[in-house]
């Protein structure tokens, strides 16, 4: 089985991003995506962002089921918008996998809430889906961590965030994959907390960075991760050299 996780950059590199999904739709069983916009309005873009990105991706993945879970509504980085718009996480799961359930868990604040001391830190959720293949169950978790402080180092809120993730995932039995853009450097205590319950595949496979050449603000280090529980048999994990976002896609091939 193959899983790909990617921060989509709100679809700012739209054409290469859509080509990426078309090229990988047959081989990837599960996509875990961050920075997804969704609207019922008859609009395509605003301020360089694709406001109907969830629908656009779904059109390119006809053999996958799509699930969108919102963090907040009616806002872009430039400010509030005057049409219905939601921002959040998405998963796309191959239809030949049996879906046992899906949902989300708020890890920081609640929908449409933000941190009064840093309004850029809005609500965060852990999205999850449980699937079955050959009568064996797997739970996949998709996450996008607090973006601030921008240095990607530890903070009290990031430590609590990771503690909540670890506690919630520990309560679900069976094989698990946890992935996404954690907005954290690999040597932080926060990532160390996750490693108490999972194998860090970015570390094990010596992935040096998950920033693409489209990023102009950061250095060469990972902030995106794939973590696997001990039951997962990993075949390979790598960062794909695709210029489709300011982040690189991460791909893992595995069985359980």
Coordinates of C-alpha atoms in Angstrom, one line a residue:
X1 CA 0.0 0.0 0.0
X2 CA 1.2 3.6 -0.7
X3 CA 0.3 6.7 1.2
X4 CA 1.2 10.3 0.2
X5 CA 1.1 13.3 2.5
X6 CA 1.4 16.9 1.2
X7 CA 0.8 20.4 2.4
X8 CA -0.8 21.7 -0.8
X9 CA 0.0 25.5 -0.2
X10 CA -3.7 26.3 -0.8
X11 CA -3.2 25.3 -4.5
X12 CA -0.9 28.2 -5.4
X13 CA 1.1 26.0 -7.8
X14 CA -2.2 24.8 -9.2
X15 CA -1.4 23.2 -12.6
X16 CA 1.6 21.2 -11.4
X17 CA -0.3 20.2 -8.4
X18 CA -3.2 18.8 -10.4
X19 CA -0.8 17.0 -12.7
X20 CA 0.8 15.4 -9.6
X21 CA -2.6 14.0 -8.5
X22 CA -3.3 12.6 -12.0
X23 CA 0.2 11.0 -12.2
X24 CA -0.1 9.4 -8.7
X25 CA -3.8 8.5 -8.6
X26 CA -3.3 4.8 -9.6
X27 CA -0.4 4.1 -7.4
X28 CA -1.4 6.0 -4.2
X29 CA -4.0 4.3 -2.0
X30 CA -4.4 7.2 0.4
X31 CA -3.6 10.9 0.2
X32 CA -3.4 13.0 3.4
X33 CA -3.5 16.7 2.5
X34 CA -3.2 20.0 4.4
X35 CA -4.1 23.6 3.6
X36 CA -7.2 22.7 1.7
X37 CA -9.9 25.2 0.8
X38 CA -13.5 24.3 0.0
X39 CA -16.4 26.4 -1.1
X40 CA -19.9 25.9 -2.6
X41 CA -19.6 29.2 -4.3
X42 CA -19.0 29.5 -8.0
X43 CA -15.4 30.7 -7.6
X44 CA -12.0 29.3 -8.4
X45 CA -9.4 31.5 -6.9
X46 CA -8.7 34.5 -4.7
X47 CA -5.4 36.1 -3.6
X48 CA -3.6 33.3 -5.5
X49 CA -5.4 30.5 -3.5
X50 CA -7.7 28.0 -5.1
X51 CA -10.8 28.4 -3.0
X52 CA -12.5 25.2 -4.5
X53 CA -9.3 23.1 -4.1
X54 CA -11.1 20.1 -2.5
X55 CA -13.4 19.8 -5.5
X56 CA -10.6 20.3 -8.0
X57 CA -8.6 17.5 -6.4
X58 CA -11.7 15.2 -6.2
X59 CA -12.2 15.6 -10.0
X60 CA -8.6 14.3 -10.5
X61 CA -9.1 11.3 -8.2
X62 CA -12.3 9.6 -9.4
X63 CA -11.3 6.2 -7.8
X64 CA -10.9 7.8 -4.4
X65 CA -13.4 8.9 -1.7
X66 CA -12.7 12.4 -0.4
X67 CA -13.2 13.6 3.1
X68 CA -12.9 17.3 4.2
X69 CA -12.8 18.5 7.8
X70 CA -12.8 22.2 8.5
X71 CA -10.7 24.2 11.0
X72 CA -12.2 27.6 10.3
X73 CA -14.4 29.5 7.9
X74 CA -14.5 32.6 5.6
X75 CA -10.9 33.6 6.0
X76 CA -7.8 33.8 3.9
X77 CA -4.3 35.0 4.9
X78 CA -5.3 38.4 3.5
X79 CA -8.4 38.6 5.7
X80 CA -12.1 37.7 5.7
X81 CA -14.0 36.9 2.5
X82 CA -17.5 37.7 1.6
X83 CA -18.5 34.2 0.4
X84 CA -18.8 30.8 2.1
X85 CA -15.3 29.3 2.4
X86 CA -13.8 26.7 4.7
X87 CA -10.2 25.8 5.4
X88 CA -9.0 22.5 6.7
X89 CA -7.7 19.0 6.0
X90 CA -8.6 16.4 3.4
X91 CA -8.1 12.7 2.9
X92 CA -8.7 10.7 -0.3
X93 CA -9.0 7.0 0.1
X94 CA -9.1 4.4 -2.7
X95 CA -12.7 3.1 -3.1
X96 CA -11.4 -0.5 -3.1
X97 CA -10.5 -0.2 0.5
X98 CA -13.3 -0.8 3.0
X99 CA -14.0 2.4 4.9
X100 CA -14.9 1.6 8.6
X101 CA -15.2 5.2 9.7
X102 CA -13.7 8.7 9.6
X103 CA -13.8 11.8 11.8
X104 CA -11.7 14.5 13.5
X105 CA -10.6 15.6 16.9
X106 CA -9.8 19.2 17.8
X107 CA -6.3 19.3 19.2
X108 CA -6.1 23.1 19.7
X109 CA -9.1 25.4 20.3
X110 CA -12.4 24.7 18.4
X111 CA -13.7 25.5 15.0
X112 CA -13.2 29.2 14.2
X113 CA -11.4 29.9 17.5
X114 CA -7.9 31.4 17.6
X115 CA -5.2 32.3 20.1
X116 CA -5.8 35.8 21.4
X117 CA -2.0 36.2 22.0
X118 CA -1.2 35.2 18.4
X119 CA -4.3 35.3 16.1
X120 CA -2.3 33.4 13.4
X121 CA -2.6 30.3 15.6
X122 CA -6.1 29.2 14.8
X123 CA -7.8 25.9 15.6
X124 CA -6.0 22.6 14.8
X125 CA -7.6 19.2 14.2
X126 CA -6.4 15.6 13.9
X127 CA -8.3 14.1 11.0
X128 CA -8.6 10.3 10.9
X129 CA -10.0 7.4 8.9
X130 CA -10.1 3.7 9.6
X131 CA -9.9 1.3 6.6
X132 CA -9.8 -2.5 6.2
X133 CA -7.9 -4.6 3.6
X134 CA -8.0 -8.4 3.6
X135 CA -9.8 -8.2 7.0
X136 CA -7.0 -6.2 8.6
X137 CA -7.7 -2.7 9.9
X138 CA -5.6 0.4 9.7
X139 CA -6.1 3.8 11.2
X140 CA -4.6 6.8 9.4
X141 CA -4.2 10.2 11.1
X142 CA -3.7 13.5 9.2
X143 CA -2.4 16.6 11.0
X144 CA -1.3 20.2 10.4
X145 CA 0.4 21.7 13.4
X146 CA 0.5 25.2 14.9
X147 CA 2.3 27.5 12.5
X148 CA 3.7 29.9 15.1
X149 CA 6.3 30.7 16.4
X150 CA 7.6 30.6 12.8
X151 CA 11.1 29.2 13.9
X152 CA 9.5 25.8 14.1
X153 CA 11.0 25.2 17.5
X154 CA 9.3 24.0 20.7
X155 CA 6.7 26.1 22.5
X156 CA 4.4 25.3 25.4
X157 CA 1.4 25.0 23.1
X158 CA 3.2 22.8 20.6
X159 CA 4.3 20.4 23.4
X160 CA 0.6 20.2 24.6
X161 CA -0.5 19.7 21.0
X162 CA 1.8 16.7 20.6
X163 CA 0.8 15.3 24.0
X164 CA -2.8 15.4 23.0
X165 CA -2.0 13.7 19.7
X166 CA -0.1 10.9 21.4
X167 CA -2.8 10.4 24.0
X168 CA -5.6 10.2 21.4
X169 CA -3.8 7.9 19.0
X170 CA -2.8 5.6 21.9
X171 CA -6.5 5.0 22.7
X172 CA -7.1 3.5 19.2
X173 CA -6.0 -0.1 18.9
X174 CA -4.2 -1.7 15.9
X175 CA -1.8 -0.5 13.2
X176 CA -1.6 3.3 12.7
X177 CA 0.0 5.8 10.4
X178 CA 0.3 9.4 11.6
X179 CA 1.4 12.0 9.1
X180 CA 1.3 15.7 8.0
X181 CA 2.9 19.1 8.3
X182 CA 3.8 19.4 12.0
X183 CA 5.6 22.7 11.6
X184 CA 8.3 21.4 13.8
X185 CA 12.0 20.7 13.4
X186 CA 13.1 17.1 13.9
X187 CA 15.2 17.8 17.0
X188 CA 12.4 19.3 19.1
X189 CA 11.0 17.8 22.3
X190 CA 7.6 17.9 20.6
X191 CA 8.7 15.5 17.9
X192 CA 10.4 13.4 20.6
X193 CA 7.0 13.0 22.3
X194 CA 5.5 11.5 19.1
X195 CA 8.5 9.2 18.8
X196 CA 7.5 7.7 22.2
X197 CA 4.6 6.0 20.4
X198 CA 5.6 5.8 16.8
X199 CA 8.6 5.2 14.5
X200 CA 9.7 8.4 12.8
X201 CA 10.2 7.4 9.2
X202 CA 11.7 10.8 8.2
X203 CA 14.5 10.1 10.7
X204 CA 14.9 6.4 9.8
X205 CA 15.1 7.2 6.1
X206 CA 17.4 10.2 6.5
X207 CA 15.1 12.7 4.7
X208 CA 17.0 15.9 4.9
X209 CA 14.3 18.4 4.0
X210 CA 10.6 18.6 3.2
X211 CA 10.8 22.2 1.7
X212 CA 10.7 22.5 -2.0
X213 CA 12.5 25.1 -4.2
X214 CA 9.3 27.1 -4.3
X215 CA 9.9 28.0 -0.6
X216 CA 11.9 31.1 -0.1
X217 CA 11.6 31.6 3.7
X218 CA 13.1 28.5 5.3
X219 CA 16.3 26.4 5.4
X220 CA 16.9 22.8 4.6
X221 CA 15.2 20.7 7.3
X222 CA 12.0 18.5 7.6
X223 CA 8.8 19.8 9.0
X224 CA 6.6 17.2 7.4
X225 CA 6.6 13.7 8.9
X226 CA 5.2 10.2 8.5
X227 CA 5.1 8.2 11.8
X228 CA 4.3 4.4 11.9
X229 CA 3.2 2.2 14.8
X230 CA 5.2 -0.9 15.5
X231 CA 2.8 -3.2 13.6
X232 CA 3.5 -1.4 10.3
X233 CA 6.0 -3.1 8.0
X234 CA 7.7 -0.2 6.0
X235 CA 9.0 -1.0 2.6
X236 CA 10.2 2.5 1.7
X237 CA 9.7 6.2 2.6
X238 CA 10.9 9.1 0.6
X239 CA 10.4 12.8 -0.3
X240 CA 9.3 13.1 -3.9
X241 CA 11.2 15.7 -6.0
X242 CA 8.0 17.4 -7.1
X243 CA 7.6 21.2 -7.4
X244 CA 3.9 21.3 -6.6
X245 CA 3.9 23.3 -3.4
X246 CA 6.3 25.0 -1.0
X247 CA 6.5 21.6 0.7
X248 CA 7.7 18.3 -0.9
X249 CA 5.3 15.3 -0.9
X250 CA 6.2 12.5 1.4
X251 CA 5.5 8.9 0.2
X252 CA 5.5 5.7 2.2
X253 CA 5.1 2.2 0.9
X254 CA 4.1 -0.3 3.6
X255 CA 2.0 -3.3 4.7
X256 CA 0.6 -4.5 8.0

